[in-house]
Amino acid sequence: MATRTTSAGGATIPVIALTGHLGAGKTTLLNHVLRTPDARIGVVVNDFGEINVDAGLISGQIDEPASITGGCICCLPDDGQLDAALARLADPRLRLDAIIVEASGLADPAALARIIGFSEIGGVRDGGVVDVVDAARHFETVDRGGVAPARYGAATLIVVNKLDQIPQAERAATLRRVETRVRERNSRAHIIGATGGRIDPALLYDVAAATDAAGQLSFRDALVDEPAHESGHVHAESVTVAAGGAVDPGRLLELLESPPTGVYRMKGRVAVRHRSATRGYLVNVVGPAVHIARGAAPSESDGHLVAIGTHFDTAAARARMVDALRLADGPASATALRRWQRYLTRS
């Protein structure tokens, strides 16, 4: 994978692929996410079929959506249309929290993930693949039995949407059925249920406060809830652990490469002990993808790690995070530094 440059502070913008079969509720989910207070989201859509992104939600934030024409994104010739859109939205002056690429219902999630993953545009990183499933019709249209669909393998987050369209007594079984099929191809995908596409945006990105320092990762402690009559909002949970000094990269990577069950994202600012120096890094984990970028070394008061997910054992997650952030006993081993460097060169 090509090495990307990043901003001076090391921060990069997550590019999130939003996929799903026709009618599953991708655009409904996108419009819900765009209603997050203070969020600054870049949107890339393609014009295959009818697009119903609520332009009123993004006007005044990033001008207009960057549109890709010519059909399914993954089938476009290699003419740089997606890269051109990402380059425009990655402009630091826009101060975006995330870029969401909404694919047509015919798009192949794996192909779209490869296009984003291999983009050489500076200042962006892979933010995962969100695949939206229609709980009421998925097993009639997408997964009819036999070999599990290949699209399961590309997803980092699967949203089983429209649960309100099936009887209450059948919803848990439907989620289990989807999960069983997904696990045939993907052991790491995070699976949640939803109605009306209402998921917690904290699962996808951070919303930067106006007072945040340049390049600093942020996480809001609370999100403005949906109106009381709107049920089915999936809320994220989070655990934050402070890092009081330089940590061992090998021990930290054990956590980043295998997060606690139920944790979808991890992020933070850490200092890592090298052989003769301590260096600062920004870390981001989305599903199985680990991203590490150089950053200013944190002081003892602002080094930290945050775990974000749903329905996870927060006490167990905290214990693992505390262990991973223990002060290094000495200089890092050559093996640990080589592992750390492999992730760094991908960012």
mmCIF file of C-alpha atoms in Angstrom:
data_model
loop_
_atom_site.group_PDB
_atom_site.id
_atom_site.type_symbol
_atom_site.label_atom_id
_atom_site.label_comp_id
_atom_site.label_asym_id
_atom_site.label_seq_id
_atom_site.Cartn_x
_atom_site.Cartn_y
_atom_site.Cartn_z
ATOM 1 C CA MET A 1 0.000 0.000 0.000
ATOM 2 C CA ALA A 2 1.239 3.461 -0.850
ATOM 3 C CA THR A 3 2.558 5.578 1.993
ATOM 4 C CA ARG A 4 0.431 8.651 2.633
ATOM 5 C CA THR A 5 1.530 11.971 3.975
ATOM 6 C CA THR A 6 -0.392 13.471 6.864
ATOM 7 C CA SER A 7 -0.887 16.857 8.376
ATOM 8 C CA ALA A 8 1.753 18.318 10.647
ATOM 9 C CA GLY A 9 -0.130 17.083 13.701
ATOM 10 C CA GLY A 10 -0.412 13.574 12.280
ATOM 11 C CA ALA A 11 -4.241 13.601 12.243
ATOM 12 C CA THR A 12 -6.014 12.118 9.237
ATOM 13 C CA ILE A 13 -9.666 12.097 8.161
ATOM 14 C CA PRO A 14 -11.434 8.726 8.151
ATOM 15 C CA VAL A 15 -13.029 7.795 4.832
ATOM 16 C CA ILE A 16 -16.022 5.576 5.563
ATOM 17 C CA ALA A 17 -17.577 3.427 2.849
ATOM 18 C CA LEU A 18 -21.355 3.177 3.227
ATOM 19 C CA THR A 19 -22.751 0.204 1.325
ATOM 20 C CA GLY A 20 -25.865 -1.923 1.255
ATOM 21 C CA HIS A 21 -28.341 -3.539 -1.116
ATOM 22 C CA LEU A 22 -30.966 -1.378 -2.822
ATOM 23 C CA GLY A 23 -33.509 -0.204 -0.285
ATOM 24 C CA ALA A 24 -31.615 -1.330 2.803
ATOM 25 C CA GLY A 25 -31.548 2.200 4.227
ATOM 26 C CA LYS A 26 -28.083 3.583 3.433
ATOM 27 C CA THR A 27 -29.286 7.095 2.710
ATOM 28 C CA THR A 28 -31.576 7.074 5.746
ATOM 29 C CA LEU A 29 -28.587 6.186 7.914
ATOM 30 C CA LEU A 30 -26.460 8.856 6.237
ATOM 31 C CA ASN A 31 -29.077 11.550 6.785
ATOM 32 C CA HIS A 32 -29.343 10.516 10.443
ATOM 33 C CA VAL A 33 -25.581 10.802 10.892
ATOM 34 C CA LEU A 34 -25.524 14.189 9.181
ATOM 35 C CA ARG A 35 -27.892 15.521 11.837
ATOM 36 C CA THR A 36 -25.233 15.132 14.532
ATOM 37 C CA PRO A 37 -24.800 18.556 16.181
ATOM 38 C CA ASP A 38 -21.560 20.309 15.208
ATOM 39 C CA ALA A 39 -20.473 17.505 12.870
ATOM 40 C CA ARG A 40 -18.533 18.454 9.746
ATOM 41 C CA ILE A 41 -18.956 15.613 7.285
ATOM 42 C CA GLY A 42 -17.832 15.398 3.680
ATOM 43 C CA VAL A 43 -20.147 13.339 1.497
ATOM 44 C CA VAL A 44 -19.333 11.563 -1.760
ATOM 45 C CA VAL A 45 -22.279 10.028 -3.598
ATOM 46 C CA ASN A 46 -22.603 8.460 -6.997
ATOM 47 C CA ASP A 47 -25.470 9.164 -9.352
ATOM 48 C CA PHE A 48 -26.482 5.614 -10.111
ATOM 49 C CA GLY A 49 -30.211 5.685 -9.459
ATOM 50 C CA GLU A 50 -31.991 8.130 -7.188
ATOM 51 C CA ILE A 51 -29.949 9.859 -4.495
ATOM 52 C CA ASN A 52 -31.873 11.231 -1.526
ATOM 53 C CA VAL A 53 -29.165 12.825 0.577
ATOM 54 C CA ASP A 54 -30.680 15.780 2.379
ATOM 55 C CA ALA A 55 -28.544 18.587 0.935
ATOM 56 C CA GLY A 56 -29.891 20.946 3.577
ATOM 57 C CA LEU A 57 -27.971 19.008 6.192
ATOM 58 C CA ILE A 58 -24.619 19.601 4.547
ATOM 59 C CA SER A 59 -24.991 22.960 2.834
ATOM 60 C CA GLY A 60 -23.027 25.588 4.711
ATOM 61 C CA GLN A 61 -20.604 22.960 5.971
ATOM 62 C CA ILE A 62 -18.814 21.733 2.859
ATOM 63 C CA ASP A 63 -20.682 23.445 0.006
ATOM 64 C CA GLU A 64 -22.298 20.653 -1.994
ATOM 65 C CA PRO A 65 -21.766 16.902 -1.982
ATOM 66 C CA ALA A 66 -18.940 15.833 -4.267
ATOM 67 C CA SER A 67 -20.785 13.679 -6.797
ATOM 68 C CA ILE A 68 -19.375 10.839 -8.836
ATOM 69 C CA THR A 69 -21.124 10.128 -12.123
ATOM 70 C CA GLY A 70 -20.922 7.225 -14.487
ATOM 71 C CA GLY A 71 -22.471 4.430 -12.457
ATOM 72 C CA CYS A 72 -21.318 2.199 -9.662
ATOM 73 C CA ILE A 73 -18.233 3.587 -7.928
ATOM 74 C CA CYS A 74 -16.370 0.290 -7.955
ATOM 75 C CA CYS A 75 -16.893 -0.059 -11.714
ATOM 76 C CA LEU A 76 -15.583 3.368 -12.704
ATOM 77 C CA PRO A 77 -12.513 3.441 -14.950
ATOM 78 C CA ASP A 78 -9.305 4.496 -13.233
ATOM 79 C CA ASP A 79 -9.780 8.158 -14.014
ATOM 80 C CA GLY A 80 -9.299 9.595 -10.564
ATOM 81 C CA GLN A 81 -12.877 10.698 -9.929
ATOM 82 C CA LEU A 82 -12.978 9.339 -6.405
ATOM 83 C CA ASP A 83 -9.452 10.557 -5.665
ATOM 84 C CA ALA A 84 -10.410 13.998 -6.968
ATOM 85 C CA ALA A 85 -13.401 14.092 -4.625
ATOM 86 C CA LEU A 86 -11.326 12.926 -1.664
ATOM 87 C CA ALA A 87 -8.588 15.448 -2.431
ATOM 88 C CA ARG A 88 -11.105 18.251 -2.384
ATOM 89 C CA LEU A 89 -12.688 17.144 0.870
ATOM 90 C CA ALA A 90 -9.343 16.434 2.565
ATOM 91 C CA ASP A 91 -8.453 20.133 2.380
ATOM 92 C CA PRO A 92 -7.471 21.028 5.982
ATOM 93 C CA ARG A 93 -9.375 24.297 5.682
ATOM 94 C CA LEU A 94 -12.655 22.353 5.690
ATOM 95 C CA ARG A 95 -11.791 20.835 9.087
ATOM 96 C CA LEU A 96 -13.893 17.746 8.385
ATOM 97 C CA ASP A 97 -14.477 15.066 11.003
ATOM 98 C CA ALA A 98 -15.084 12.337 8.411
ATOM 99 C CA ILE A 99 -15.780 11.662 4.755
ATOM 100 C CA ILE A 100 -18.582 9.234 3.912
ATOM 101 C CA VAL A 101 -18.672 7.590 0.490
ATOM 102 C CA GLU A 102 -22.205 6.382 -0.202
ATOM 103 C CA ALA A 103 -22.110 3.674 -2.838
ATOM 104 C CA SER A 104 -24.959 2.573 -5.047
ATOM 105 C CA GLY A 105 -26.905 -0.522 -4.077
ATOM 106 C CA LEU A 106 -25.058 -2.447 -6.774
ATOM 107 C CA ALA A 107 -21.582 -1.606 -5.500
ATOM 108 C CA ASP A 108 -19.223 -4.335 -4.338
ATOM 109 C CA PRO A 109 -18.099 -3.422 -0.799
ATOM 110 C CA ALA A 110 -14.773 -5.220 -1.199
ATOM 111 C CA ALA A 111 -13.943 -3.354 -4.398
ATOM 112 C CA LEU A 112 -14.881 -0.010 -2.867
ATOM 113 C CA ALA A 113 -12.794 -0.777 0.226
ATOM 114 C CA ARG A 114 -9.788 -1.500 -2.012
ATOM 115 C CA ILE A 115 -10.246 1.753 -3.920
ATOM 116 C CA ILE A 116 -10.319 3.746 -0.679
ATOM 117 C CA GLY A 117 -7.543 1.739 0.926
ATOM 118 C CA PHE A 118 -5.168 2.236 -1.988
ATOM 119 C CA SER A 119 -5.927 5.924 -2.509
ATOM 120 C CA GLU A 120 -2.764 8.010 -2.383
ATOM 121 C CA ILE A 121 -4.537 11.180 -1.281
ATOM 122 C CA GLY A 122 -2.746 12.720 1.689
ATOM 123 C CA GLY A 123 -4.563 13.428 4.932
ATOM 124 C CA VAL A 124 -7.116 10.604 4.740
ATOM 125 C CA ARG A 125 -7.253 7.049 6.037
ATOM 126 C CA ASP A 126 -9.510 4.033 5.751
ATOM 127 C CA GLY A 127 -12.436 4.505 8.132
ATOM 128 C CA GLY A 128 -14.047 1.104 7.590
ATOM 129 C CA VAL A 129 -16.935 -0.322 5.584
ATOM 130 C CA VAL A 130 -20.453 0.084 6.952
ATOM 131 C CA ASP A 131 -22.808 -2.385 5.259
ATOM 132 C CA VAL A 132 -26.529 -1.824 5.818
ATOM 133 C CA VAL A 133 -28.784 -4.894 5.870
ATOM 134 C CA ASP A 134 -32.560 -4.907 5.404
ATOM 135 C CA ALA A 135 -33.743 -7.104 8.281
ATOM 136 C CA ALA A 136 -37.079 -7.799 6.590
ATOM 137 C CA ARG A 137 -35.827 -8.775 3.121
ATOM 138 C CA HIS A 138 -32.121 -9.613 3.444
ATOM 139 C CA PHE A 139 -32.599 -13.365 3.225
ATOM 140 C CA GLU A 140 -34.826 -13.008 0.176
ATOM 141 C CA THR A 141 -32.551 -10.690 -1.794
ATOM 142 C CA VAL A 142 -28.910 -10.769 -0.666
ATOM 143 C CA ASP A 143 -28.288 -13.970 1.277
ATOM 144 C CA ARG A 144 -30.420 -16.795 -0.072
ATOM 145 C CA GLY A 145 -28.389 -19.588 1.452
ATOM 146 C CA GLY A 146 -25.471 -21.627 0.200
ATOM 147 C CA VAL A 147 -22.108 -19.886 0.369
ATOM 148 C CA ALA A 148 -22.173 -16.750 2.506
ATOM 149 C CA PRO A 149 -22.041 -13.592 0.330
ATOM 150 C CA ALA A 150 -18.561 -12.187 -0.270
ATOM 151 C CA ARG A 151 -19.721 -8.732 0.856
ATOM 152 C CA TYR A 152 -19.671 -9.964 4.456
ATOM 153 C CA GLY A 153 -15.912 -10.299 4.283
ATOM 154 C CA ALA A 154 -15.331 -6.604 3.528
ATOM 155 C CA ALA A 155 -17.555 -5.110 6.225
ATOM 156 C CA THR A 156 -16.212 -3.727 9.482
ATOM 157 C CA LEU A 157 -19.660 -2.689 10.767
ATOM 158 C CA ILE A 158 -22.909 -4.368 9.712
ATOM 159 C CA VAL A 159 -26.101 -2.492 10.574
ATOM 160 C CA VAL A 160 -29.148 -4.753 10.534
ATOM 161 C CA ASN A 161 -31.687 -2.053 9.747
ATOM 162 C CA LYS A 162 -35.503 -1.992 9.633
ATOM 163 C CA LEU A 163 -35.900 -4.244 12.662
ATOM 164 C CA ASP A 164 -39.208 -2.505 13.279
ATOM 165 C CA GLN A 165 -40.551 -4.198 10.144
ATOM 166 C CA ILE A 166 -40.383 -7.670 11.673
ATOM 167 C CA PRO A 167 -42.250 -8.915 14.764
ATOM 168 C CA GLN A 168 -40.659 -8.074 18.093
ATOM 169 C CA ALA A 169 -40.386 -11.744 19.020
ATOM 170 C CA GLU A 170 -38.319 -12.482 15.887
ATOM 171 C CA ARG A 171 -35.780 -9.635 16.094
ATOM 172 C CA ALA A 172 -33.181 -11.325 18.296
ATOM 173 C CA ALA A 173 -33.311 -14.447 16.125
ATOM 174 C CA THR A 174 -32.878 -12.338 12.991
ATOM 175 C CA LEU A 175 -29.765 -10.693 14.424
ATOM 176 C CA ARG A 176 -28.370 -14.093 15.387
ATOM 177 C CA ARG A 177 -29.069 -15.446 11.910
ATOM 178 C CA VAL A 178 -27.250 -12.545 10.251
ATOM 179 C CA GLU A 179 -24.323 -12.889 12.654
ATOM 180 C CA THR A 180 -24.047 -16.631 12.049
ATOM 181 C CA ARG A 181 -23.813 -16.055 8.300
ATOM 182 C CA VAL A 182 -21.370 -13.167 8.641
ATOM 183 C CA ARG A 183 -19.067 -15.235 10.841
ATOM 184 C CA GLU A 184 -18.678 -17.743 8.011
ATOM 185 C CA ARG A 185 -16.593 -15.096 6.255
ATOM 186 C CA ASN A 186 -15.653 -12.494 8.832
ATOM 187 C CA SER A 187 -14.716 -13.068 12.462
ATOM 188 C CA ARG A 188 -14.173 -9.398 13.269
ATOM 189 C CA ALA A 189 -17.162 -7.518 11.861
ATOM 190 C CA HIS A 190 -19.169 -5.568 14.440
ATOM 191 C CA ILE A 191 -22.901 -6.280 14.100
ATOM 192 C CA ILE A 192 -25.692 -4.109 15.491
ATOM 193 C CA GLY A 193 -29.425 -3.798 14.986
ATOM 194 C CA ALA A 194 -31.221 -0.544 14.191
ATOM 195 C CA THR A 195 -34.462 1.015 13.061
ATOM 196 C CA GLY A 196 -34.543 3.968 10.701
ATOM 197 C CA GLY A 197 -30.758 3.862 10.369
ATOM 198 C CA ARG A 198 -30.421 5.401 13.828
ATOM 199 C CA ILE A 199 -26.963 4.461 15.032
ATOM 200 C CA ASP A 200 -24.692 6.468 17.280
ATOM 201 C CA PRO A 201 -22.333 8.533 15.073
ATOM 202 C CA ALA A 202 -19.639 7.955 17.704
ATOM 203 C CA LEU A 203 -19.248 4.496 16.206
ATOM 204 C CA LEU A 204 -18.038 6.110 12.978
ATOM 205 C CA TYR A 205 -16.073 9.257 13.803
ATOM 206 C CA ASP A 206 -15.172 11.914 16.370
ATOM 207 C CA VAL A 207 -16.756 15.334 16.406
ATOM 208 C CA ALA A 208 -14.086 17.949 17.034
ATOM 209 C CA ALA A 209 -14.964 20.685 19.506
ATOM 210 C CA ALA A 210 -14.187 24.236 18.492
ATOM 211 C CA THR A 211 -11.613 24.508 21.262
ATOM 212 C CA ASP A 212 -9.664 21.377 20.321
ATOM 213 C CA ALA A 213 -5.985 21.883 19.616
ATOM 214 C CA ALA A 214 -4.930 21.380 16.019
ATOM 215 C CA GLY A 215 -4.392 17.721 15.212
ATOM 216 C CA GLN A 216 -5.663 16.517 18.577
ATOM 217 C CA LEU A 217 -8.076 13.610 18.684
ATOM 218 C CA SER A 218 -11.324 14.371 20.464
ATOM 219 C CA PHE A 219 -14.315 12.444 21.737
ATOM 220 C CA ARG A 220 -17.507 13.978 23.011
ATOM 221 C CA ASP A 221 -18.634 12.604 26.340
ATOM 222 C CA ALA A 222 -22.280 12.888 25.335
ATOM 223 C CA LEU A 223 -24.293 13.107 22.141
ATOM 224 C CA VAL A 224 -27.557 14.992 21.763
ATOM 225 C CA ASP A 225 -30.243 12.311 21.825
ATOM 226 C CA GLU A 226 -32.886 11.843 19.184
ATOM 227 C CA PRO A 227 -36.356 13.166 20.087
ATOM 228 C CA ALA A 228 -37.981 11.012 22.743
ATOM 229 C CA HIS A 229 -40.485 9.488 20.317
ATOM 230 C CA GLU A 230 -37.721 8.130 18.074
ATOM 231 C CA SER A 231 -36.916 4.719 19.499
ATOM 232 C CA GLY A 232 -34.269 2.309 18.298
ATOM 233 C CA HIS A 233 -31.249 4.604 18.502
ATOM 234 C CA VAL A 234 -28.171 2.429 19.012
ATOM 235 C CA HIS A 235 -25.956 4.135 21.582
ATOM 236 C CA ALA A 236 -22.217 3.628 21.749
ATOM 237 C CA GLU A 237 -20.333 3.027 24.968
ATOM 238 C CA SER A 238 -16.814 4.234 25.620
ATOM 239 C CA VAL A 239 -13.949 3.684 28.029
ATOM 240 C CA THR A 240 -11.054 6.130 28.380
ATOM 241 C CA VAL A 241 -7.761 5.278 30.073
ATOM 242 C CA ALA A 242 -4.964 7.785 30.672
ATOM 243 C CA ALA A 243 -1.387 7.004 29.697
ATOM 244 C CA GLY A 244 1.021 8.444 32.213
ATOM 245 C CA GLY A 245 4.205 8.085 30.195
ATOM 246 C CA ALA A 246 6.036 6.089 27.539
ATOM 247 C CA VAL A 247 4.565 2.657 26.810
ATOM 248 C CA ASP A 248 5.921 -0.515 25.267
ATOM 249 C CA PRO A 249 4.861 -0.762 21.582
ATOM 250 C CA GLY A 250 4.643 -4.552 21.598
ATOM 251 C CA ARG A 251 2.291 -4.640 24.567
ATOM 252 C CA LEU A 252 0.139 -1.875 23.073
ATOM 253 C CA LEU A 253 -0.069 -3.608 19.698
ATOM 254 C CA GLU A 254 -1.402 -6.753 21.362
ATOM 255 C CA LEU A 255 -4.420 -4.673 22.373
ATOM 256 C CA LEU A 256 -4.762 -2.738 19.111
ATOM 257 C CA GLU A 257 -4.552 -5.861 16.970
ATOM 258 C CA SER A 258 -7.096 -7.710 19.105
ATOM 259 C CA PRO A 259 -9.447 -5.229 20.802
ATOM 260 C CA PRO A 260 -11.861 -6.354 23.513
ATOM 261 C CA THR A 261 -14.989 -8.108 22.266
ATOM 262 C CA GLY A 262 -17.640 -5.544 21.358
ATOM 263 C CA VAL A 263 -15.167 -2.700 20.779
ATOM 264 C CA TYR A 264 -15.430 -1.332 17.236
ATOM 265 C CA ARG A 265 -13.053 1.637 17.368
ATOM 266 C CA MET A 266 -10.024 2.618 19.438
ATOM 267 C CA LYS A 267 -8.107 5.859 19.306
ATOM 268 C CA GLY A 268 -5.670 7.854 21.312
ATOM 269 C CA ARG A 269 -2.447 9.764 21.734
ATOM 270 C CA VAL A 270 0.479 7.820 23.140
ATOM 271 C CA ALA A 271 4.191 8.114 23.788
ATOM 272 C CA VAL A 272 6.246 5.071 22.793
ATOM 273 C CA ARG A 273 9.611 4.156 24.247
ATOM 274 C CA HIS A 274 12.190 3.529 21.531
ATOM 275 C CA ARG A 275 15.768 2.492 22.172
ATOM 276 C CA SER A 276 17.115 5.910 23.081
ATOM 277 C CA ALA A 277 14.173 8.279 22.716
ATOM 278 C CA THR A 278 10.455 8.666 23.361
ATOM 279 C CA ARG A 279 8.217 9.606 20.431
ATOM 280 C CA GLY A 280 4.568 10.598 20.158
ATOM 281 C CA TYR A 281 1.953 8.910 17.978
ATOM 282 C CA LEU A 282 -1.728 9.063 17.128
ATOM 283 C CA VAL A 283 -3.379 5.656 16.935
ATOM 284 C CA ASN A 284 -6.692 4.706 15.345
ATOM 285 C CA VAL A 285 -8.279 1.272 15.100
ATOM 286 C CA VAL A 286 -11.401 0.499 13.069
ATOM 287 C CA GLY A 287 -12.367 -3.146 13.090
ATOM 288 C CA PRO A 288 -9.233 -5.078 12.101
ATOM 289 C CA ALA A 289 -7.426 -2.039 10.647
ATOM 290 C CA VAL A 290 -4.719 -0.379 12.759
ATOM 291 C CA HIS A 291 -3.517 3.102 11.762
ATOM 292 C CA ILE A 292 -0.537 4.789 13.416
ATOM 293 C CA ALA A 293 0.745 8.270 12.585
ATOM 294 C CA ARG A 294 3.499 10.387 14.063
ATOM 295 C CA GLY A 295 2.405 13.190 16.323
ATOM 296 C CA ALA A 296 3.682 15.414 19.079
ATOM 297 C CA ALA A 297 4.666 13.490 22.203
ATOM 298 C CA PRO A 298 1.848 13.863 24.735
ATOM 299 C CA SER A 299 2.468 15.226 28.186
ATOM 300 C CA GLU A 300 1.709 13.001 31.147
ATOM 301 C CA SER A 301 -1.673 14.730 31.419
ATOM 302 C CA ASP A 302 -2.978 14.146 27.884
ATOM 303 C CA GLY A 303 -1.735 10.723 26.807
ATOM 304 C CA HIS A 304 -4.803 8.486 26.542
ATOM 305 C CA LEU A 305 -6.606 5.657 24.781
ATOM 306 C CA VAL A 306 -10.346 5.429 24.095
ATOM 307 C CA ALA A 307 -12.337 2.286 23.279
ATOM 308 C CA ILE A 308 -15.730 2.737 21.566
ATOM 309 C CA GLY A 309 -18.295 0.042 20.864
ATOM 310 C CA THR A 310 -21.631 -1.439 21.871
ATOM 311 C CA HIS A 311 -22.654 -3.878 24.575
ATOM 312 C CA PHE A 312 -19.131 -4.652 25.707
ATOM 313 C CA ASP A 313 -17.701 -5.470 29.118
ATOM 314 C CA THR A 314 -16.342 -2.050 30.055
ATOM 315 C CA ALA A 315 -14.578 -3.298 33.170
ATOM 316 C CA ALA A 316 -12.727 -6.007 31.251
ATOM 317 C CA ALA A 317 -11.872 -3.550 28.467
ATOM 318 C CA ARG A 318 -10.527 -1.048 30.972
ATOM 319 C CA ALA A 319 -8.337 -3.699 32.592
ATOM 320 C CA ARG A 320 -6.783 -4.639 29.247
ATOM 321 C CA MET A 321 -6.239 -0.983 28.349
ATOM 322 C CA VAL A 322 -4.594 -0.224 31.697
ATOM 323 C CA ASP A 323 -2.246 -3.157 31.173
ATOM 324 C CA ALA A 324 -1.397 -2.066 27.613
ATOM 325 C CA LEU A 325 -0.618 1.472 28.792
ATOM 326 C CA ARG A 326 1.664 0.461 31.648
ATOM 327 C CA LEU A 327 4.944 2.354 31.675
ATOM 328 C CA ALA A 328 7.597 0.620 29.615
ATOM 329 C CA ASP A 329 10.120 -1.307 31.671
ATOM 330 C CA GLY A 330 12.920 -0.230 29.347
ATOM 331 C CA PRO A 331 13.742 0.331 25.671
ATOM 332 C CA ALA A 332 11.459 -1.483 23.232
ATOM 333 C CA SER A 333 12.685 -4.683 21.647
ATOM 334 C CA ALA A 334 13.764 -4.684 18.017
ATOM 335 C CA THR A 335 10.896 -7.054 17.206
ATOM 336 C CA ALA A 336 8.290 -4.767 18.772
ATOM 337 C CA LEU A 337 9.666 -1.724 16.971
ATOM 338 C CA ARG A 338 9.588 -3.532 13.623
ATOM 339 C CA ARG A 339 5.931 -4.449 14.170
ATOM 340 C CA TRP A 340 5.132 -0.870 15.140
ATOM 341 C CA GLN A 341 6.980 0.482 12.094
ATOM 342 C CA ARG A 342 4.970 -1.740 9.737
ATOM 343 C CA TYR A 343 1.753 -0.046 10.813
ATOM 344 C CA LEU A 344 3.367 3.379 10.745
ATOM 345 C CA THR A 345 4.468 3.065 7.121
ATOM 346 C CA ARG A 346 0.932 2.189 6.072
ATOM 347 C CA SER A 347 -0.563 5.375 7.493
#
